[in-house]
Coordinates of C-alpha atoms in Angstrom, one line a residue:
M355 CA 199.8 -43.8 -56.7
S356 CA 199.1 -44.1 -60.3
N357 CA 197.0 -41.4 -62.4
V358 CA 195.6 -43.6 -64.7
V359 CA 195.9 -47.6 -65.3
I360 CA 195.1 -49.1 -68.8
V361 CA 193.5 -53.0 -69.0
G362 CA 194.7 -54.2 -72.4
A363 CA 197.1 -53.6 -74.9
G364 CA 194.7 -53.7 -77.9
P365 CA 194.3 -50.7 -80.7
T366 CA 191.9 -48.9 -78.0
G367 CA 194.7 -48.9 -75.1
L368 CA 197.4 -48.1 -76.7
A369 CA 196.1 -45.1 -78.8
L370 CA 194.7 -44.2 -75.2
A371 CA 198.0 -43.8 -73.1
C372 CA 199.6 -42.1 -76.6
G373 CA 197.1 -39.5 -75.7
L374 CA 197.8 -39.3 -72.2
A375 CA 201.3 -39.8 -72.4
A376 CA 201.6 -37.2 -74.8
A377 CA 199.4 -34.7 -72.3
D378 CA 202.1 -35.3 -69.7
V379 CA 200.0 -38.0 -67.8
P380 CA 201.7 -40.4 -65.6
V381 CA 200.0 -44.1 -67.4
R382 CA 200.5 -47.5 -67.0
I383 CA 199.2 -49.9 -69.5
V384 CA 198.8 -53.7 -68.3
E385 CA 198.2 -56.6 -70.7
K386 CA 197.5 -60.1 -69.5
H387 CA 199.3 -62.0 -72.8
D388 CA 202.8 -62.3 -72.0
E389 CA 203.7 -60.8 -76.0
P390 CA 201.7 -58.9 -78.5
A391 CA 199.4 -60.8 -80.6
T392 CA 200.3 -62.1 -83.9
T393 CA 196.5 -62.8 -85.6
S394 CA 193.6 -60.4 -85.1
R395 CA 190.5 -60.5 -86.3
A396 CA 189.8 -56.6 -87.2
L397 CA 191.2 -55.2 -90.2
G398 CA 192.0 -52.0 -92.1
L399 CA 191.7 -49.0 -91.0
Q400 CA 188.9 -46.0 -92.6
P401 CA 189.8 -42.5 -93.0
R402 CA 189.0 -41.2 -89.9
G403 CA 191.0 -43.9 -88.1
V404 CA 194.4 -42.2 -89.9
E405 CA 193.0 -39.4 -88.9
V406 CA 193.7 -40.5 -85.3
L407 CA 196.7 -41.8 -85.5
D408 CA 197.9 -39.0 -87.7
R409 CA 197.2 -36.7 -84.9
L410 CA 198.8 -39.2 -82.1
G411 CA 202.0 -39.3 -84.1
A412 CA 201.4 -43.2 -84.8
L413 CA 200.8 -43.6 -88.6
A414 CA 204.5 -43.8 -89.2
D415 CA 204.9 -45.8 -92.5
L416 CA 201.6 -47.7 -92.4
P417 CA 200.5 -46.0 -95.8
E418 CA 203.2 -47.1 -97.3
R419 CA 202.5 -50.8 -95.9
S420 CA 199.3 -51.1 -96.6
V421 CA 197.0 -52.8 -99.5
R422 CA 195.3 -49.2 -101.1
I423 CA 191.8 -51.0 -102.2
A424 CA 190.1 -49.4 -105.3
R425 CA 186.6 -51.3 -105.3
V426 CA 184.4 -54.0 -104.2
V427 CA 183.1 -56.1 -106.7
T428 CA 180.2 -57.9 -105.4
H429 CA 178.9 -61.0 -107.4
V430 CA 175.4 -62.8 -106.9
D431 CA 175.1 -66.3 -108.2
G432 CA 178.8 -66.1 -109.7
R433 CA 178.2 -63.0 -112.1
P434 CA 179.5 -59.5 -111.3
M435 CA 176.4 -57.4 -110.2
A436 CA 177.8 -54.7 -108.9
D437 CA 181.7 -52.7 -108.6
L438 CA 181.7 -50.6 -105.6
R439 CA 184.4 -47.6 -106.0
V440 CA 186.1 -47.0 -102.5
G441 CA 189.0 -44.4 -101.9
Q442 CA 188.0 -42.0 -104.4
P443 CA 188.1 -38.7 -102.8
T444 CA 185.5 -36.8 -102.3
K445 CA 184.9 -33.1 -100.7
L446 CA 184.8 -35.0 -97.6
V447 CA 187.1 -37.6 -98.0
K448 CA 190.1 -36.1 -99.0
R449 CA 193.0 -39.6 -97.7
P450 CA 191.7 -43.4 -98.3
G451 CA 191.6 -46.1 -95.8
L452 CA 194.2 -48.5 -95.2
L453 CA 193.6 -52.1 -95.3
M454 CA 196.3 -54.0 -93.2
S455 CA 196.2 -56.3 -89.8
Q456 CA 195.4 -55.1 -86.3
T457 CA 198.5 -55.8 -85.5
E458 CA 200.7 -53.8 -87.7
V459 CA 198.0 -50.9 -86.5
E460 CA 198.9 -52.4 -82.7
A461 CA 202.7 -52.0 -83.6
A462 CA 203.0 -48.7 -84.6
L463 CA 200.9 -47.7 -81.5
R464 CA 203.4 -49.3 -78.9
Q465 CA 206.5 -47.8 -81.3
R466 CA 205.0 -44.2 -80.6
L467 CA 204.1 -45.2 -77.3
S468 CA 207.8 -46.2 -76.5
A469 CA 208.9 -42.8 -78.0
L470 CA 206.7 -41.1 -75.5
G471 CA 208.4 -43.0 -72.2
V472 CA 205.9 -45.7 -71.7
E473 CA 205.9 -49.1 -72.5
V474 CA 203.5 -52.4 -72.4
E475 CA 203.9 -54.6 -68.7
W476 CA 202.8 -57.7 -70.2
G477 CA 201.9 -61.0 -68.2
K478 CA 200.1 -58.7 -65.8
E479 CA 196.3 -60.6 -65.8
L480 CA 193.5 -58.7 -63.6
L481 CA 191.8 -60.4 -60.6
S482 CA 190.2 -58.1 -59.4
V483 CA 189.3 -53.8 -59.3
T484 CA 188.3 -52.7 -55.6
R485 CA 186.1 -48.8 -55.9
D486 CA 186.1 -46.1 -53.5
A487 CA 185.6 -42.6 -53.4
S488 CA 188.9 -41.5 -54.6
G489 CA 189.9 -44.2 -56.7
V490 CA 190.7 -47.8 -57.5
T491 CA 192.6 -50.4 -56.6
L492 CA 193.9 -52.9 -58.8
S493 CA 194.9 -56.6 -57.7
F494 CA 197.4 -58.5 -59.9
P495 CA 199.5 -62.2 -59.6
G496 CA 201.7 -60.8 -56.5
E497 CA 201.0 -56.9 -56.9
Q498 CA 198.3 -54.3 -56.4
I499 CA 198.4 -50.9 -57.8
R500 CA 196.6 -48.4 -56.2
S501 CA 195.6 -45.8 -58.7
A502 CA 193.1 -42.7 -59.5
W503 CA 191.4 -43.8 -62.4
V504 CA 191.2 -47.5 -64.6
V505 CA 190.0 -47.7 -68.1
G506 CA 189.1 -51.2 -69.1
C507 CA 190.2 -51.9 -73.0
D508 CA 190.2 -55.3 -72.4
G509 CA 187.4 -56.7 -74.6
A510 CA 184.4 -58.1 -74.9
H511 CA 184.8 -60.6 -72.2
S512 CA 186.1 -57.3 -70.0
R513 CA 186.8 -57.9 -66.7
V514 CA 187.1 -54.4 -65.5
R515 CA 183.1 -54.4 -67.0
K516 CA 182.3 -57.2 -65.1
A517 CA 184.2 -55.6 -61.5
A518 CA 183.1 -52.4 -62.0
G519 CA 179.2 -54.4 -62.5
I520 CA 178.4 -52.7 -65.4
G521 CA 176.1 -54.2 -68.1
F522 CA 176.5 -55.6 -71.3
P523 CA 173.1 -56.2 -72.9
G524 CA 172.6 -57.5 -76.7
V525 CA 172.2 -61.0 -78.6
A526 CA 174.1 -62.8 -81.1
V527 CA 173.9 -61.5 -85.0
I528 CA 175.3 -64.5 -86.4
E529 CA 176.3 -68.1 -84.6
D530 CA 179.5 -69.2 -86.4
F531 CA 181.3 -66.7 -88.4
L532 CA 184.6 -68.3 -90.1
L533 CA 187.6 -66.4 -90.7
A534 CA 191.4 -67.4 -92.1
D535 CA 194.5 -65.8 -93.4
V536 CA 195.5 -67.7 -96.5
Q537 CA 198.5 -67.7 -99.3
A538 CA 196.3 -68.3 -102.2
D539 CA 196.3 -67.8 -106.1
L540 CA 192.6 -66.3 -106.6
P541 CA 192.1 -65.0 -109.7
V542 CA 191.2 -61.5 -108.6
P543 CA 193.2 -58.5 -109.0
S544 CA 195.2 -57.8 -105.5
D545 CA 193.5 -54.0 -105.8
T546 CA 189.9 -55.4 -105.5
V547 CA 187.6 -56.9 -102.3
S548 CA 185.4 -59.5 -103.7
V549 CA 182.5 -60.5 -102.4
W550 CA 179.8 -63.9 -103.4
L551 CA 176.1 -64.2 -102.5
R552 CA 174.5 -67.3 -103.5
A553 CA 170.9 -67.6 -101.8
D554 CA 171.7 -67.3 -97.9
S555 CA 175.2 -67.8 -97.7
M556 CA 178.1 -65.2 -98.7
L557 CA 181.8 -65.6 -99.0
G558 CA 184.3 -62.2 -99.1
A559 CA 187.9 -62.6 -100.3
F560 CA 190.6 -59.5 -98.8
P561 CA 193.7 -58.6 -100.1
L562 CA 196.3 -58.5 -97.5
P563 CA 199.8 -57.2 -97.6
G564 CA 202.8 -59.8 -98.5
D565 CA 202.9 -62.4 -100.9
R566 CA 200.0 -63.9 -102.4
L567 CA 197.8 -63.2 -99.0
W568 CA 194.0 -63.4 -98.2
R569 CA 191.6 -63.0 -95.8
L570 CA 189.0 -65.2 -96.6
M571 CA 185.7 -64.9 -94.5
A572 CA 182.3 -66.6 -94.6
P573 CA 179.2 -67.5 -92.0
A574 CA 179.3 -71.1 -91.7
R575 CA 176.6 -73.5 -92.9
R576 CA 174.1 -75.2 -89.9
G577 CA 175.6 -78.4 -89.4
G578 CA 178.0 -81.0 -91.7
M579 CA 181.4 -78.7 -90.4
G580 CA 184.4 -80.4 -89.3
P581 CA 185.9 -79.4 -85.8
G582 CA 189.0 -77.1 -85.1
D583 CA 191.1 -75.1 -87.5
E584 CA 190.7 -78.1 -90.4
G585 CA 187.1 -77.7 -90.4
V586 CA 187.4 -73.8 -90.8
V587 CA 190.1 -74.2 -93.5
S588 CA 187.6 -76.7 -95.3
E589 CA 185.0 -75.1 -95.2
L590 CA 185.9 -71.9 -96.6
T591 CA 187.5 -73.8 -99.5
R592 CA 184.2 -75.6 -100.0
Q593 CA 182.5 -72.0 -100.2
L594 CA 185.0 -71.2 -102.9
R595 CA 184.7 -73.9 -105.1
H596 CA 180.6 -73.3 -104.3
H597 CA 181.1 -69.4 -105.2
A598 CA 183.5 -68.8 -107.6
G599 CA 184.4 -72.4 -109.2
L600 CA 188.0 -72.7 -107.9
D601 CA 189.6 -75.7 -106.8
P602 CA 190.3 -76.1 -103.0
S603 CA 194.2 -76.3 -104.4
V604 CA 194.6 -72.4 -104.8
V605 CA 194.8 -71.8 -101.0
A606 CA 198.5 -73.1 -100.8
K607 CA 198.9 -72.7 -97.2
V608 CA 196.7 -71.2 -93.9
L609 CA 198.6 -68.7 -91.9
W610 CA 195.8 -68.6 -88.9
S611 CA 192.1 -69.2 -88.9
S612 CA 189.6 -68.4 -86.3
R613 CA 185.8 -69.5 -85.6
F614 CA 183.7 -67.2 -83.2
R615 CA 180.4 -65.8 -82.8
I616 CA 179.1 -62.9 -83.4
H617 CA 177.3 -60.3 -81.0
R618 CA 175.8 -57.1 -80.6
R619 CA 176.3 -55.7 -77.3
L620 CA 176.6 -52.3 -75.6
A621 CA 177.5 -51.2 -71.8
S622 CA 174.7 -50.0 -69.7
T623 CA 176.9 -47.1 -69.4
Y624 CA 180.5 -46.2 -69.9
R625 CA 181.7 -45.1 -66.4
R626 CA 181.0 -46.1 -63.0
G627 CA 183.1 -43.7 -60.4
H628 CA 186.5 -44.2 -61.4
V629 CA 186.3 -46.7 -63.7
L630 CA 185.8 -46.1 -67.3
L631 CA 185.4 -48.4 -70.2
A632 CA 186.3 -48.2 -74.3
G633 CA 186.4 -50.4 -77.5
D634 CA 185.1 -54.0 -77.3
A635 CA 184.7 -53.4 -73.8
A636 CA 181.6 -51.3 -74.3
H637 CA 180.6 -52.3 -77.3
I638 CA 180.7 -55.2 -79.7
H639 CA 178.9 -55.7 -83.2
S640 CA 179.6 -57.1 -86.9
P641 CA 182.8 -56.7 -88.5
F642 CA 180.4 -56.3 -91.7
G643 CA 181.1 -52.3 -92.8
G644 CA 185.0 -52.6 -91.0
Q645 CA 183.8 -50.0 -88.1
G646 CA 185.1 -52.3 -85.1
M647 CA 188.5 -51.0 -84.7
N648 CA 188.0 -47.7 -86.1
T649 CA 185.5 -46.9 -83.2
G650 CA 187.6 -47.9 -80.4
L651 CA 190.3 -45.5 -81.3
G652 CA 187.8 -42.9 -81.8
D653 CA 186.9 -43.9 -78.1
A654 CA 190.6 -43.7 -77.1
E655 CA 191.2 -40.3 -78.9
N656 CA 187.7 -38.5 -77.3
L657 CA 188.5 -39.8 -73.9
A658 CA 192.3 -39.0 -73.6
W659 CA 192.0 -35.4 -73.7
K660 CA 189.1 -35.1 -71.5
L661 CA 190.8 -38.0 -68.8
A662 CA 194.4 -35.6 -69.2
M663 CA 192.5 -32.6 -68.0
V664 CA 190.7 -33.7 -65.0
A665 CA 194.0 -36.0 -63.6
R666 CA 195.9 -32.9 -64.3
G667 CA 193.4 -31.1 -62.5
A668 CA 192.2 -28.4 -65.2
A669 CA 188.6 -29.9 -65.0
P670 CA 186.3 -31.3 -63.0
D671 CA 186.0 -35.1 -63.4
S672 CA 182.5 -34.0 -64.7
L673 CA 183.6 -33.7 -68.1
L674 CA 184.6 -37.2 -68.0
D675 CA 180.3 -38.1 -68.8
T676 CA 180.4 -35.9 -71.0
Y677 CA 183.0 -39.0 -73.4
E678 CA 179.7 -41.1 -72.6
A679 CA 177.1 -38.3 -73.9
E680 CA 179.3 -37.8 -77.2
R681 CA 180.5 -41.5 -77.8
R682 CA 178.1 -44.1 -76.7
P683 CA 175.1 -42.5 -79.3
L684 CA 177.6 -43.6 -82.0
A685 CA 177.9 -46.6 -81.0
R686 CA 174.6 -47.3 -80.6
E687 CA 174.1 -46.4 -84.1
V688 CA 176.7 -48.4 -85.7
L689 CA 175.7 -51.7 -83.6
A690 CA 172.3 -51.1 -85.8
S691 CA 173.8 -50.1 -88.4
T692 CA 176.3 -53.1 -89.4
S693 CA 173.5 -55.3 -88.0
S694 CA 171.7 -54.5 -90.3
L695 CA 174.3 -54.8 -93.0
T696 CA 174.7 -58.2 -91.9
R697 CA 171.3 -59.4 -92.1
L698 CA 171.0 -57.4 -96.0
V699 CA 173.9 -59.2 -96.8
V700 CA 173.7 -62.9 -95.3
G701 CA 170.1 -62.7 -96.7
D702 CA 168.5 -64.5 -93.7
T703 CA 164.9 -65.0 -95.3
P704 CA 163.8 -65.4 -99.0
V705 CA 162.4 -61.5 -99.0
A706 CA 165.7 -60.1 -97.6
R707 CA 167.5 -61.9 -100.4
A708 CA 165.0 -60.8 -103.1
A709 CA 165.8 -56.9 -101.9
R710 CA 170.0 -57.6 -101.6
D711 CA 170.1 -59.2 -105.3
R712 CA 167.5 -57.5 -107.2
L713 CA 167.6 -54.0 -105.6
F714 CA 170.5 -52.9 -103.3
V715 CA 173.4 -54.4 -104.9
P716 CA 173.1 -53.2 -108.4
L717 CA 172.0 -49.4 -106.7
M718 CA 175.5 -49.8 -105.6
N719 CA 177.1 -48.9 -109.1
R720 CA 175.2 -45.6 -108.8
P721 CA 177.7 -43.1 -108.6
L722 CA 175.9 -41.1 -106.1
V723 CA 175.2 -44.4 -103.8
Q724 CA 178.9 -45.2 -104.1
R725 CA 180.2 -41.7 -102.8
L726 CA 177.4 -41.9 -99.6
I727 CA 178.8 -45.4 -99.1
W728 CA 182.0 -44.7 -98.9
E729 CA 182.1 -41.0 -97.0
Q730 CA 179.4 -43.0 -94.3
S731 CA 181.8 -45.8 -93.7
S732 CA 185.0 -43.3 -93.6
Q733 CA 183.3 -42.7 -90.1
L734 CA 184.3 -38.8 -91.1
K735 CA 180.7 -37.5 -90.6
I736 CA 181.0 -38.1 -87.0
H737 CA 180.2 -35.1 -85.5
Y738 CA 179.1 -34.0 -81.4
R739 CA 176.4 -31.0 -82.4
N740 CA 173.9 -32.8 -80.0
G741 CA 176.4 -33.4 -77.2
P742 CA 177.2 -31.2 -73.8
L743 CA 180.0 -29.2 -75.6
G744 CA 177.9 -28.9 -78.8
S745 CA 176.3 -26.5 -80.6
R746 CA 172.9 -25.5 -78.6
L747 CA 170.4 -24.7 -80.7
R748 CA 170.2 -20.9 -80.2
D749 CA 174.1 -20.8 -81.0
R750 CA 173.9 -22.5 -84.0
W751 CA 175.4 -20.7 -87.3
P752 CA 174.3 -20.4 -90.6
F753 CA 174.3 -23.4 -92.9
G754 CA 177.3 -24.4 -93.7
V755 CA 179.7 -22.5 -91.2
P756 CA 180.9 -25.7 -88.9
Q757 CA 179.0 -25.4 -85.4
A758 CA 180.5 -26.9 -82.0
G759 CA 181.1 -30.5 -82.2
D760 CA 181.7 -30.4 -86.0
R761 CA 184.6 -32.3 -87.1
V762 CA 187.7 -29.8 -88.2
P763 CA 189.2 -30.9 -91.4
D764 CA 193.4 -30.7 -91.9
M765 CA 194.7 -27.8 -93.3
P766 CA 198.4 -26.8 -94.5
C767 CA 200.1 -24.2 -91.8
R768 CA 203.3 -22.1 -91.8
R769 CA 205.3 -21.9 -88.5
P770 CA 206.4 -18.4 -87.9
D771 CA 210.0 -19.8 -88.7
G772 CA 208.4 -20.1 -92.1
S773 CA 208.6 -23.7 -91.6
P774 CA 205.5 -25.9 -92.8
T775 CA 203.1 -27.9 -90.8
R776 CA 199.2 -28.8 -90.6
L777 CA 196.5 -28.4 -88.7
H778 CA 196.0 -32.2 -87.4
A779 CA 199.9 -32.3 -87.0
E780 CA 199.9 -29.6 -83.9
L781 CA 196.5 -31.0 -82.2
G782 CA 196.6 -34.5 -80.3
A783 CA 197.8 -33.5 -77.0
R784 CA 196.9 -30.2 -77.4
W785 CA 194.0 -27.5 -78.6
A786 CA 194.6 -24.7 -81.2
L787 CA 192.9 -21.4 -81.9
L788 CA 192.5 -20.3 -84.8
V789 CA 192.2 -16.3 -85.3
P790 CA 191.6 -14.7 -88.5
V791 CA 193.7 -11.3 -89.1
P792 CA 191.7 -8.6 -90.2
G793 CA 192.8 -7.2 -93.5
E794 CA 194.7 -10.1 -94.9
A795 CA 193.9 -13.1 -97.2
D796 CA 195.4 -15.8 -94.4
G797 CA 194.9 -16.3 -90.7
Y798 CA 196.2 -16.5 -87.6
L799 CA 196.8 -19.9 -86.1
A800 CA 198.0 -20.4 -82.4
V801 CA 198.3 -23.7 -80.7
A802 CA 197.6 -24.2 -77.2
E803 CA 199.6 -25.9 -74.8
R804 CA 197.9 -29.2 -72.8
H805 CA 196.2 -26.6 -70.6
L806 CA 195.2 -23.8 -72.9
A807 CA 198.0 -21.8 -72.6
S808 CA 201.3 -20.7 -73.5
A809 CA 200.6 -20.5 -76.9
T810 CA 202.9 -21.5 -80.2
P811 CA 201.8 -18.9 -83.2
L812 CA 201.3 -20.6 -86.4
T813 CA 200.2 -18.9 -90.6
P814 CA 197.6 -20.7 -91.7
V815 CA 198.2 -20.9 -95.7
T816 CA 194.1 -21.8 -96.1
P817 CA 192.5 -18.6 -96.4
S818 CA 190.5 -16.8 -93.5
T819 CA 187.5 -17.4 -95.0
A820 CA 187.1 -21.0 -94.5
L821 CA 187.3 -20.3 -90.7
G822 CA 183.6 -18.0 -91.1
G823 CA 185.8 -15.1 -90.0
H824 CA 185.8 -15.8 -86.1
V825 CA 187.7 -17.0 -83.8
M826 CA 187.5 -20.6 -83.7
L827 CA 189.1 -23.0 -81.1
V828 CA 189.6 -26.6 -82.0
R829 CA 189.5 -29.7 -79.3
P830 CA 192.6 -32.0 -79.4
D831 CA 190.6 -34.6 -80.9
G832 CA 189.8 -32.3 -84.3
H833 CA 186.0 -31.1 -83.2
L834 CA 185.4 -27.9 -83.1
A835 CA 184.9 -26.7 -79.5
W836 CA 183.9 -23.2 -79.4
R837 CA 183.7 -20.2 -82.1
G838 CA 183.4 -16.4 -81.6
D839 CA 184.3 -12.8 -81.5
F840 CA 185.5 -12.2 -78.3
T841 CA 187.5 -13.3 -75.2
A842 CA 184.5 -12.7 -72.9
S843 CA 182.6 -15.5 -74.7
L844 CA 184.9 -17.8 -74.9
D845 CA 185.3 -17.9 -71.0
A846 CA 182.2 -18.3 -70.5
W847 CA 182.3 -21.4 -72.8
L848 CA 184.8 -22.4 -70.9
R849 CA 183.5 -22.1 -67.6
T850 CA 180.1 -23.4 -68.5
R851 CA 181.3 -26.9 -70.7
L852 CA 184.5 -27.2 -69.1
G853 CA 184.5 -26.2 -65.6
T854 CA 188.0 -24.3 -66.6
T855 CA 188.5 -20.2 -67.3
T856 CA 192.3 -21.0 -68.2
H857 CA 192.8 -20.0 -72.0
H858 CA 194.7 -18.1 -74.2
T859 CA 194.6 -15.0 -76.4
P860 CA 197.1 -14.5 -79.3
E861 CA 199.9 -12.1 -78.4
N862 CA 198.9 -8.8 -79.7
H863 CA 195.5 -9.8 -80.7
D864 CA 192.6 -8.6 -79.2
T865 CA 189.7 -11.3 -80.3

């Protein structure tokens, strides 16, 4: 009997499998297709997505192979009206996002998963899921698999979700949306995303890694389009002429094209017994804003450490309820924000178009607005303070001091032998206990093993003032779990929040 079976080998499923395998949880990941996808709709990693892959040990050389975007230039009626600088370091965002195909991200995750001893089982199409009090039985052609847990990462049409009887209410946002990856000679800098707006139509051009490769995207016109791939490409090249005055001959080659409907949908629950959902199986929304794949990666990282603790018997299965409590509200916010952005960009009413062209687009030239847009889209502002593992109102510390549920930024550290490391490099499948040493400028960092014990000491280079002078327990997903002064307080937190009292106190240090 497998501990966990993951259905779907996209970014979410692969990231979850990596997190579980790194925590020594027996896991199988199955995919109905016979081989990896060669095309994808998702494009790029936000800074938080980059952090997730870093903590999972799957970032590899993706930063070197990606396109670094410096600006997004928005044109209105053919004239450039806004130059939005992106990727600029701020107090919150220290590293840029990465623009690349989802297929490249999946390949990096598969490589990491293989190094952890797990391979994707291709060509396994799920037929049915039968639930009972102790687990699930999964049926495939010619095979049945018994598992304690199953996680549906199998996309918008998830069979796992349907088999569990979980609702997926929502509405269509755009009836027809077009994508094409092309080789083209566009008169646009290769570090620039270009957007053209005119009345109720828009066109976007995104540079891709490779020789003169671009992704073109636009809503389709109502009527007048030809069928199939030829119709998609013909419409996109028509819009190149309409918006940018470019002859269709600038497109030398079409690598891939797609036509689909954009929906906004949110699963009614993320868990039903021993069945869980993550990624597009739990939520789908507009691609505007580049939040989709990154939200799925966040689901995977949040679920991985919780499911690992439950699967190993280190915590009761009620811990899994905190997964939905923390992640579903964020998905609801993403659905709302991307839908609003889509309506704004497309300009579906005369009033919306006037507000877009005369107010919102010009505002994007202001430095403060640019910083707010960049930091919000980075997903680094995500926190879980209001969730069941976050700070309760009476427990909150003074303004500016990290609270339970806050993201803890990466920081440089040294191991006892003097070799360098980083906080986020020590997480992934482990917890970190940061303990300031009295009378010393630098603190003391202990990295807990998967069961919160047998720590390896590390010394952070960052001054202990950054820790607020208190012990900090950092979750495997980089969020603050607990902070305080006394071991008894940590015991109480572990008992009441995680249902366990197992923890580590650094050797020769009384917390």
